[in-house]
Amino acid sequence: MCGIIGYLGPRLAIPVLLEGLYAQEYRGYDSAGVATLEEGRLNVYKATGKIAELDKKINRQYGSATVGIGHTRWATHGKPSDINCHPHMDCHKHIALVHNGIIENYQELKGRLQQQGHRFLSDTDTEVLPHLLEESYQGDLLAAMQETCRQVKGFYAMLAICQSEPRRIVAARLDNPLIIGLGQGEYFFASDMAALIDYTREMIILQNGDIADVSDTGIVIYNQGQKVERSVKHIDWDKEAAKKGGYPHFMLKEIHEQPKVLAQTMNGRLKEDCQNIDLSELNLQKQDLEKVNQIAIVACGTAYHAGLIGKSIIEKLLRLPVMVELASEFIHKDPLIDERTLAIVISQSGETMDTLAALRVFRERGARVLAICNVVDSTIAREADQVFYTMAGPEIAVASTKAYSSQLMLLYMLTFHLAQILQRQNQQQLNAWFAAMYQLPQFAETLLAENEQTIQALAKTISSWEDAFFIGRGLDYAVAQEGALKLKEISYIHAEAYAAGELKHGTIALITDKVPVIALATQDSLLKMMVSNIVELKTRGAYVIALTKGNVPEVDQVVDAVIHLPETDELLTPVLSVIPLQLLAYYAALYRDCEIDQPRNLAKSVTVP
Ligand code: M6R
């Protein structure tokens, strides 16, 4: 939530800042601003709305500044407006600061600062920071930042510049991501590596409590007052991965990347002969696993939906109890966790605040934590005992698609691996699943190629709906929850997922003529019951779009429309069945003229609780 950017070097700062903000717009998009230092003066530009508004306001008047900071906001404290937009300044407009995070004790600090005569302009928590810097500034921005960090409670990634020290940026990080990119005599700062990849591949990922002092003479990093060394990482992402590559939206591109991503996620882990899975990267030993008496999966949003699939397959194959919890709920409980729990936290960004908090609860209670993450070296990846990377490449659209399917792949591989180590399934059956899994990228490709047009046409119908029900049983119910979330978040159509067997316990009362239902019927063992549910809905007039594996006459004949998935083992169908649901949501949102990649009120990475 919120993206920050900074630059110090020989280039004109504003174009670099704007480009970095555009690249991070998915982190927040309700207002944006930049501050530059030019001839001993601070210049600040702000605009409410998207970055294009700021760009328009600046109107290519880039000046000659070569040092600056910028911010794209997702509002927490104070509504989106020019006043609440970052950068914020001190009373004398001497210091400018951008911040991602929340200052929890801002009211107390603000009261004290106001009593001391500081004048506040905004409703934000952030504004206390430049005033605190002002309060302790005695010619050294680094010392002022160190003092400020001592006084604040909460979490932050922030950058500050000061008129009296025109070639210096001071950065601080606690629980929100902050990266420094290294060029030839130039430094770039961002919340996300993807924003810097066009400029450099050499990056330092600041760690919790780090304060970095950056000037033309180099970088010095401190932690708790002591100088520390941080390694420089070479990031070898494909530059094009964070671009739209000819697609109108990142979401559509990311949906289409799934066949490749599924293959990448298996690459090197599932051998071509489909006889073995190599997850030695996790270093899971039989004697440790035998002590595990439960698995606990915690995540948010789409990652939580992947966790629901994880629960079903682990329980089925390992006969081990699995709890799956929303991180935001889990952290307020007194969970039944101890050193015999194997914890799995799932997060695309690796920065989701609640998931990170859950990880810390697990660790406090002695559980071993395995993280499934996409972003390399993210906070969750670093704090977990083991990390299992999804290899999905940068996911830019706010609506998660390829991250979900790659999370599923890892959960399948992990389950098979555990089943192998603990000898809970016979090798023949495992080999059959390995072989089926190996075919999934090809099946996903076929599914996209053969169904996209039909789905687009169905989405036209869906786009006129105001409500939709997604139903399924077993694994289909878990996928239905993801399908409903996708439709809600990008097309703003109210959508609910129900376990098909629950309809008769209340919800069927809502089914009348033409009420839209998307029915997932991909589970062979549950098909008969799903057919009955579909017929019951049709009898009451519902408009039903079904998802089946291949032709299923008893479904095809009764529903209004059907999407056929390639035939695969029922255990693995979620990897395929989610794809049509993603496309339905995408095209419905397109017909409704919605902002697909940046839906209202959302941001990609939820770094506040
Ligand atoms: O980065 P994470 O996987 O931890 O993010 C979790 C959720 O915020 C995320 O999946 C969210 O629900 C997506 N916008 C859904 O498309």
XYZ file of C-alpha atoms and ligand atoms in Angstrom:
625
model
C 0.000 0.000 0.000
C 1.488 3.305 -1.202
C 4.551 3.314 -3.393
C 7.584 5.450 -2.734
C 10.348 6.466 -5.082
C 13.549 8.469 -4.824
C 16.468 9.481 -6.992
C 19.902 11.000 -6.431
C 22.379 11.201 -9.303
C 23.151 13.102 -12.484
C 19.798 12.636 -14.314
C 16.844 14.964 -14.190
C 14.936 13.691 -11.174
C 11.321 14.319 -12.116
C 11.130 11.998 -15.158
C 12.741 9.202 -13.107
C 10.330 9.823 -10.235
C 7.293 9.859 -12.509
C 8.341 6.692 -14.255
C 8.931 4.983 -10.900
C 5.526 6.121 -9.704
C 3.802 4.813 -12.827
C 5.557 1.485 -12.289
C 4.252 1.330 -8.725
C 0.814 2.784 -9.331
C -0.770 -0.580 -8.457
C 0.373 0.004 -4.863
C -2.022 2.915 -4.473
C -3.599 5.382 -6.806
C -5.670 8.023 -5.076
C -3.147 10.860 -5.149
C 0.519 11.348 -5.960
C 3.284 13.856 -5.444
C 6.983 14.578 -5.835
C 9.484 16.888 -4.147
C 12.795 17.919 -5.663
C 15.772 19.924 -4.509
C 16.874 22.553 -6.967
C 19.292 25.368 -6.317
C 18.829 25.056 -2.589
C 15.028 25.151 -2.893
C 12.407 22.479 -2.267
C 9.813 22.205 -5.037
C 6.720 20.158 -4.348
C 4.077 19.048 -6.854
C 0.919 17.198 -5.802
C -2.253 16.011 -7.481
C -5.338 14.129 -6.376
C -6.178 11.114 -8.544
C -3.911 8.977 -10.632
C -0.301 9.678 -11.508
C -1.381 10.968 -14.912
C -2.924 13.929 -13.054
C 0.403 14.720 -11.427
C 2.143 14.292 -14.766
C -0.316 16.747 -16.344
C 0.216 19.242 -13.551
C 3.997 19.086 -13.945
C 3.464 19.504 -17.674
C 7.050 18.568 -18.572
C 8.425 21.472 -16.553
C 11.141 19.235 -15.122
C 13.505 22.029 -14.059
C 17.091 21.016 -13.403
C 16.741 19.073 -10.119
C 18.694 15.831 -9.909
C 17.552 14.821 -6.420
C 13.972 14.060 -5.471
C 11.415 11.832 -3.792
C 7.884 10.804 -4.756
C 4.834 8.922 -3.543
C 1.657 7.325 -4.839
C -0.937 7.034 -2.113
C -3.549 4.591 -0.859
C -5.273 6.624 1.825
C -5.364 5.371 5.403
C -5.537 8.561 7.510
C -7.163 11.480 5.732
C -9.174 11.304 2.533
C -7.473 11.565 -0.860
C -6.737 15.257 -1.475
C -3.828 17.521 -2.403
C -3.394 18.444 1.254
C -3.196 14.854 2.455
C -1.034 13.765 -0.468
C 2.697 13.191 0.117
C 5.392 14.577 0.215
C 4.695 16.261 3.553
C 6.792 19.086 4.894
C 7.824 20.704 8.162
C 6.664 24.187 9.231
C 9.444 25.982 7.363
C 9.196 23.894 4.192
C 12.752 22.908 4.723
C 12.332 19.149 4.860
C 10.148 16.926 2.636
C 9.218 13.338 3.358
C 7.326 10.441 1.766
C 6.074 7.513 3.809
C 4.474 4.105 3.356
C 3.013 2.612 6.540
C 1.197 3.837 9.629
C 2.484 5.877 12.547
C 0.434 4.436 15.372
C 1.272 7.063 18.011
C 0.763 10.024 15.682
C -2.033 11.584 17.731
C 0.098 11.751 20.844
C 3.084 13.069 18.835
C 0.949 15.566 16.953
C -0.530 16.923 20.202
C 2.919 17.409 21.649
C 4.292 19.006 18.478
C 1.292 21.336 18.221
C 1.855 22.451 21.806
C 5.418 23.238 20.806
C 4.069 25.460 18.035
C 4.189 23.175 14.975
C 1.475 23.881 12.435
C -0.164 20.904 10.730
C -1.964 21.112 7.425
C -3.182 17.558 6.771
C -5.233 14.834 8.461
C -2.503 12.260 7.930
C -0.440 10.328 10.432
C 2.589 10.911 8.188
C 2.779 14.654 8.746
C 4.226 14.166 12.237
C 7.381 12.784 10.602
C 8.704 15.949 8.892
C 7.821 17.901 12.043
C 9.742 15.434 14.183
C 12.664 15.733 11.775
C 12.435 19.509 12.022
C 12.366 19.287 15.808
C 15.587 17.319 16.022
C 17.365 18.762 12.983
C 20.702 20.318 13.802
C 22.360 20.313 10.423
C 22.381 16.528 10.026
C 19.392 14.835 8.404
C 20.682 11.379 9.339
C 20.832 12.242 13.046
C 17.356 13.771 12.830
C 16.032 10.612 11.190
C 17.611 8.416 13.859
C 15.945 10.491 16.557
C 12.602 10.471 14.723
C 12.650 6.689 14.390
C 13.266 6.415 18.124
C 10.073 8.350 18.822
C 7.603 6.748 16.446
C 5.625 3.576 16.940
C 4.203 1.749 13.959
C 5.739 0.801 10.659
C 7.240 2.669 7.822
C 9.335 2.929 4.732
C 10.272 6.571 4.287
C 12.555 8.932 2.409
C 13.490 12.440 3.469
C 15.322 15.305 1.812
C 16.363 18.649 3.235
C 17.066 22.026 1.685
C 20.264 22.529 3.669
C 21.744 19.223 2.452
C 20.853 19.239 -1.222
C 22.770 16.072 -2.215
C 21.481 13.705 0.446
C 18.527 11.313 0.831
C 17.934 9.561 4.122
C 15.812 6.393 4.042
C 14.377 4.352 6.915
C 12.516 1.080 7.004
C 10.498 -0.862 9.554
C 8.111 -3.586 8.343
C 7.394 -1.927 4.992
C 9.569 -2.689 1.978
C 12.275 -0.330 0.739
C 14.828 -1.078 -1.958
C 17.865 0.944 -3.027
C 19.003 0.470 -6.624
C 22.636 1.166 -7.424
C 23.645 2.791 -10.708
C 26.918 4.377 -11.841
C 27.149 7.291 -9.428
C 23.388 7.296 -8.970
C 20.904 5.849 -6.490
C 17.299 4.867 -6.919
C 14.837 4.127 -4.139
C 11.525 2.276 -4.438
C 9.016 0.135 -2.592
C 9.274 -2.470 -5.291
C 12.157 -3.857 -7.358
C 10.026 -3.866 -10.497
C 10.089 -0.045 -10.468
C 13.882 0.009 -10.722
C 14.623 -2.778 -13.151
C 14.827 -0.402 -16.133
C 17.684 1.450 -14.422
C 19.658 -1.166 -12.567
C 19.734 -4.791 -11.523
C 21.988 -4.231 -8.511
C 19.817 -3.695 -5.465
C 20.051 -3.501 -1.704
C 16.970 -4.628 0.188
C 16.877 -2.654 3.405
C 16.112 -4.667 6.508
C 13.960 -3.846 9.487
C 15.381 -0.986 11.518
C 17.803 0.091 8.775
C 18.447 3.772 8.187
C 20.379 4.497 4.987
C 22.317 7.673 4.420
C 22.795 8.205 0.690
C 24.807 10.963 -0.943
C 27.199 11.390 -3.874
C 29.895 9.783 -1.763
C 27.968 6.528 -1.374
C 25.657 4.652 0.990
C 26.109 4.069 4.672
C 23.525 1.933 6.443
C 22.893 1.962 10.195
C 20.827 -0.287 12.376
C 20.297 0.594 16.022
C 22.970 3.256 15.682
C 25.615 0.836 14.369
C 26.967 0.740 10.836
C 25.877 -2.439 9.063
C 26.753 -4.077 5.742
C 23.963 -5.143 3.431
C 24.660 -7.342 0.457
C 23.970 -6.144 -3.069
C 21.626 -8.504 -4.896
C 21.693 -8.976 -8.621
C 18.115 -9.174 -9.845
C 17.868 -11.168 -13.038
C 14.213 -10.570 -13.901
C 13.250 -10.234 -17.476
C 12.711 -6.484 -18.030
C 9.660 -7.153 -20.155
C 8.020 -9.152 -17.365
C 6.816 -5.968 -15.703
C 5.444 -4.502 -18.963
C 2.110 -5.112 -20.666
C 3.714 -6.745 -23.691
C 0.973 -5.775 -26.129
C -1.940 -6.726 -23.868
C -4.456 -3.992 -23.004
C -4.199 -4.827 -19.291
C -1.713 -6.519 -16.994
C -4.505 -8.776 -15.761
C -5.117 -10.252 -19.210
C -1.391 -10.658 -19.773
C -1.008 -12.398 -16.419
C -3.942 -14.732 -17.108
C -2.271 -15.683 -20.384
C 1.082 -16.189 -18.698
C -0.308 -19.020 -16.609
C 0.739 -21.935 -18.849
C 4.313 -20.624 -18.774
C 4.191 -19.880 -15.051
C 2.854 -23.347 -14.209
C 5.743 -24.869 -16.133
C 8.275 -22.526 -14.514
C 6.971 -23.381 -11.064
C 7.449 -27.102 -11.729
C 10.760 -26.634 -13.495
C 13.582 -28.437 -11.709
C 11.152 -29.669 -9.070
C 9.124 -32.215 -11.016
C 11.400 -34.332 -13.159
C 10.453 -34.999 -16.758
C 10.077 -38.733 -16.157
C 7.333 -37.835 -13.636
C 8.723 -40.357 -11.149
C 9.917 -37.976 -8.513
C 9.533 -34.551 -6.981
C 12.651 -32.790 -5.819
C 11.937 -30.314 -3.048
C 15.298 -30.648 -1.357
C 15.284 -26.808 -1.257
C 12.887 -27.159 1.717
C 15.123 -29.482 3.635
C 12.194 -31.364 5.191
C 13.415 -34.406 7.090
C 11.345 -37.473 7.864
C 12.183 -37.435 11.577
C 11.007 -33.790 11.881
C 7.864 -34.367 9.868
C 6.905 -37.348 11.961
C 6.651 -35.033 14.943
C 4.197 -32.707 13.158
C 0.666 -33.187 14.471
C -1.073 -30.467 12.457
C -0.532 -28.072 9.592
C -1.733 -24.484 9.832
C -2.147 -22.385 6.698
C -2.582 -18.635 6.999
C -2.998 -16.037 4.250
C -5.249 -13.243 2.965
C -7.538 -12.839 -0.038
C -6.637 -14.919 -3.050
C -3.708 -16.511 -1.236
C -6.185 -17.654 1.442
C -8.285 -19.251 -1.292
C -5.201 -21.149 -2.417
C -4.841 -22.223 1.222
C -8.362 -23.692 1.155
C -7.287 -25.984 -1.670
C -4.132 -26.784 0.312
C -6.212 -27.875 3.284
C -8.356 -30.260 1.224
C -5.482 -31.926 -0.563
C -3.200 -32.225 2.459
C -5.951 -33.719 4.597
C -6.914 -36.111 1.831
C -3.414 -37.308 1.021
C -1.672 -37.090 4.397
C -4.569 -37.702 6.780
C -3.188 -34.891 8.922
C -5.440 -32.136 10.336
C -5.035 -28.788 8.604
C -6.392 -25.477 9.845
C -6.675 -22.689 7.332
C -7.253 -19.181 8.618
C -7.490 -15.661 7.358
C -4.410 -13.902 8.693
C -6.440 -10.913 9.867
C -8.544 -13.200 12.094
C -5.809 -15.577 13.134
C -3.688 -12.877 14.747
C -6.461 -11.930 17.186
C -7.026 -15.476 18.377
C -5.112 -17.487 20.848
C -4.390 -20.156 18.252
C -3.686 -23.745 19.181
C -0.157 -23.717 17.829
C 3.024 -25.189 19.203
C 6.321 -26.646 18.052
C 4.482 -29.647 16.590
C 2.688 -27.391 14.103
C 4.019 -26.977 10.607
C 2.910 -23.512 9.487
C 2.460 -22.492 5.878
C 2.034 -18.791 5.134
C 1.107 -17.849 1.592
C 1.696 -14.408 0.139
C 2.375 -13.231 -3.400
C 3.973 -9.985 -2.294
C 5.576 -11.370 0.849
C 4.742 -8.036 2.460
C 1.093 -8.400 3.547
C 1.032 -6.994 7.048
C -1.455 -9.438 8.577
C 0.261 -12.465 7.058
C 3.584 -11.200 8.364
C 2.049 -10.744 11.816
C 0.703 -14.319 11.656
C 4.148 -15.613 10.702
C 5.545 -13.943 13.807
C 2.840 -15.536 15.984
C 3.811 -18.946 14.622
C 7.472 -18.341 15.288
C 6.836 -17.087 18.821
C 5.029 -20.339 19.529
C 7.822 -22.478 18.193
C 6.154 -23.608 14.960
C 8.327 -24.094 11.912
C 7.216 -21.689 9.175
C 7.308 -22.411 5.505
C 6.463 -19.431 3.303
C 5.039 -19.643 -0.193
C 5.980 -16.322 -1.766
C 6.416 -14.823 -5.173
C 8.562 -11.802 -4.421
C 12.130 -12.834 -3.796
C 13.659 -11.596 -0.563
C 10.413 -10.055 0.616
C 9.939 -9.680 4.364
C 7.879 -12.856 4.730
C 10.373 -14.794 2.621
C 13.188 -13.609 4.851
C 11.487 -14.193 8.186
C 10.224 -17.701 7.427
C 12.281 -20.768 8.254
C 12.004 -21.923 4.654
C 10.756 -20.223 1.546
C 9.207 -21.862 -1.434
C 9.114 -19.462 -4.401
C 6.294 -19.527 -6.925
C 8.334 -18.314 -9.944
C 5.359 -16.408 -11.335
C 7.392 -13.304 -12.186
C 6.121 -9.859 -11.249
C 2.349 -9.741 -10.812
C 1.278 -6.180 -11.468
C -2.529 -6.285 -11.784
C -4.179 -5.801 -8.408
C -6.355 -8.856 -9.058
C -4.174 -11.862 -8.457
C -4.271 -14.557 -11.148
C -0.977 -16.228 -12.011
C 0.174 -16.012 -8.399
C -2.876 -18.057 -7.348
C -2.324 -20.832 -9.881
C 1.367 -21.035 -9.055
C 0.552 -21.134 -5.329
C -1.703 -24.097 -6.090
C 1.124 -25.815 -7.956
C 3.424 -25.431 -4.963
C 0.768 -26.715 -2.595
C 0.292 -29.789 -4.792
C 4.034 -30.388 -5.014
C 4.465 -29.892 -1.297
C 1.624 -32.293 -0.515
C 3.024 -34.939 -2.854
C 6.491 -34.449 -1.381
C 5.210 -34.850 2.186
C 3.161 -37.868 1.175
C 6.292 -39.382 -0.326
C 8.480 -38.728 2.716
C 5.845 -39.928 5.160
C 4.822 -42.792 2.878
C 1.158 -41.880 3.025
C 0.410 -42.672 -0.643
C 1.649 -45.459 -2.817
C 4.245 -44.498 -5.405
C 2.078 -45.639 -8.305
C -0.699 -43.259 -7.370
C 1.826 -40.455 -6.817
C 3.353 -41.096 -10.220
C -0.088 -40.835 -11.800
C -0.562 -37.408 -10.163
C 2.929 -36.322 -11.214
C 2.127 -37.232 -14.797
C -1.203 -35.407 -14.644
C 0.471 -32.363 -13.120
C 3.089 -32.347 -15.836
C 0.323 -31.910 -18.424
C -1.282 -28.906 -16.734
C 0.641 -26.154 -18.587
C -0.388 -27.686 -21.918
C -3.993 -28.034 -20.742
C -4.050 -24.432 -19.553
C -2.796 -23.360 -22.968
C -5.533 -25.363 -24.716
C -8.172 -24.059 -22.365
C -7.239 -20.469 -23.128
C -7.001 -21.053 -26.853
C -10.294 -22.906 -27.158
C -12.526 -21.050 -24.749
C -11.598 -17.399 -24.591
C -14.088 -16.284 -27.242
C -16.971 -18.192 -25.678
C -16.060 -16.821 -22.268
C -15.904 -13.296 -23.646
C -19.413 -13.694 -25.042
C -20.686 -15.062 -21.718
C -19.020 -12.178 -19.912
C -21.144 -9.796 -21.971
C -24.224 -11.377 -20.395
C -22.632 -11.322 -16.954
C -21.723 -7.662 -17.299
C -25.389 -6.703 -17.076
C -25.868 -8.578 -13.798
C -25.750 -6.919 -10.426
C -25.453 -10.167 -8.450
C -24.007 -13.589 -9.105
C -23.736 -16.847 -7.187
C -20.803 -19.195 -7.539
C -21.449 -22.726 -6.332
C -19.461 -25.922 -6.023
C -18.677 -28.836 -3.751
C -15.313 -29.872 -2.321
C -12.410 -28.369 -4.253
C -14.904 -26.657 -6.567
C -16.303 -24.715 -3.620
C -12.833 -23.372 -2.822
C -12.359 -22.308 -6.455
C -15.855 -20.792 -6.450
C -14.717 -18.496 -3.627
C -11.822 -17.288 -5.736
C -14.104 -16.833 -8.771
C -16.514 -14.707 -6.734
C -13.684 -12.563 -5.368
C -12.334 -11.947 -8.888
C -15.733 -10.846 -10.182
C -16.371 -8.567 -7.188
C -13.026 -6.867 -7.088
C -12.698 -5.854 -10.704
C -16.239 -5.637 -12.103
C -17.984 -4.481 -8.879
C -20.723 -7.068 -9.445
C -21.907 -8.437 -6.127
C -20.871 -12.088 -6.068
C -21.116 -14.771 -3.409
C -19.752 -18.277 -3.290
C -21.800 -21.044 -1.693
C -21.156 -24.656 -0.981
C -23.749 -26.171 -3.309
C -25.042 -28.420 -0.543
C -25.754 -25.373 1.619
C -28.130 -23.713 -0.828
C -31.129 -25.537 0.574
C -30.289 -24.281 4.049
C -31.263 -20.720 3.196
C -29.730 -19.189 0.108
C -31.936 -20.942 -2.420
C -34.634 -18.501 -1.270
C -32.819 -15.913 -3.420
C -33.078 -17.999 -6.574
C -35.829 -16.744 -8.850
C -36.225 -16.282 -12.562
C -32.916 -15.494 -14.340
C -30.825 -15.222 -11.173
C -27.303 -15.866 -12.388
C -25.360 -18.839 -11.068
C -21.934 -20.090 -12.051
C -21.800 -23.752 -11.134
C -18.521 -25.637 -10.903
C -19.008 -29.338 -11.517
C -15.519 -30.684 -12.093
C -15.282 -33.225 -9.286
C -16.103 -36.717 -10.595
C -16.863 -38.068 -7.148
C -19.334 -35.260 -6.416
C -20.866 -34.922 -9.853
C -24.180 -36.625 -9.140
C -24.897 -34.332 -6.232
C -23.851 -31.269 -8.221
C -26.161 -32.276 -11.057
C -29.052 -32.428 -8.566
C -28.171 -28.976 -7.250
C -28.013 -27.547 -10.751
C -31.369 -29.073 -11.647
C -32.903 -27.636 -8.462
C -31.656 -24.193 -9.476
C -32.892 -24.528 -13.043
C -36.303 -25.619 -11.738
C -36.480 -22.273 -9.942
C -35.546 -20.336 -13.059
C -31.847 -19.595 -12.461
C -29.583 -18.746 -15.385
C -26.773 -21.291 -14.998
C -23.315 -21.261 -16.523
C -21.569 -24.542 -15.717
C -17.939 -25.580 -15.693
C -17.362 -29.257 -16.340
C -14.506 -31.542 -17.255
C -15.162 -32.529 -20.851
C -18.723 -33.193 -21.979
C -21.121 -34.138 -19.215
C -24.500 -34.646 -20.943
C -26.537 -34.530 -17.738
C -25.141 -31.040 -17.092
C -24.805 -29.820 -20.679
C -28.490 -30.531 -21.362
C -29.909 -28.564 -18.475
C -27.733 -25.470 -18.181
C -27.833 -22.245 -20.180
C -24.151 -22.318 -21.057
C -21.222 -24.571 -20.349
C -17.449 -24.253 -20.391
C -15.584 -27.523 -20.855
C -12.239 -27.973 -19.163
C -9.614 -30.411 -20.408
C -9.894 -33.788 -18.691
C -7.522 -34.094 -15.795
C -7.500 -35.796 -12.413
C -10.183 -34.249 -10.197
C -7.596 -33.428 -7.550
C -5.838 -31.080 -9.961
C -8.803 -29.381 -11.661
C -8.612 -26.181 -9.544
C -5.498 -25.139 -11.502
C -7.604 -25.179 -14.667
C -11.085 -24.289 -13.432
C -9.958 -20.945 -12.054
C -8.842 -19.755 -15.505
C -12.335 -19.355 -17.052
C -13.460 -17.597 -13.870
C -10.574 -15.136 -14.160
C -11.465 -14.493 -17.797
C -15.172 -14.085 -17.016
C -14.307 -11.469 -14.405
C -11.855 -9.752 -16.737
C -14.241 -9.447 -19.677
C -17.229 -8.552 -17.490
C -15.158 -5.704 -16.046
C -14.100 -4.692 -19.539
C -17.734 -4.483 -20.717
C -18.565 -2.453 -17.628
C -15.724 -0.079 -18.419
C -14.010 -0.653 -15.081
C -10.428 0.211 -14.215
C -9.301 -3.407 -14.461
C -5.709 -3.250 -13.269
C -6.426 -0.731 -10.528
C -9.874 -1.379 -9.097
C -11.357 1.232 -6.829
C -10.335 1.323 -3.166
C -7.778 -1.461 -3.598
C -4.005 -1.687 -3.791
C -1.765 -4.572 -4.695
C 0.158 -5.003 -1.527
C -1.684 -4.538 1.766
C 1.073 -3.323 4.047
C -1.227 -1.935 6.723
C -3.362 -4.047 9.072
O 0.469 -10.400 -1.528
P -0.509 -11.333 -0.873
O -0.657 -12.611 -1.604
O -0.220 -11.550 0.570
O -1.889 -10.588 -0.968
C -3.031 -11.123 -0.376
C -4.276 -10.424 -0.863
O -4.223 -9.066 -0.565
C -4.479 -10.579 -2.379
O -4.499 -11.917 -2.750
C -5.786 -9.906 -2.806
O -6.866 -10.586 -2.268
C -5.890 -9.828 -4.329
N -6.203 -8.502 -4.731
C -6.989 -10.629 -4.884
O -7.015 -10.576 -6.267
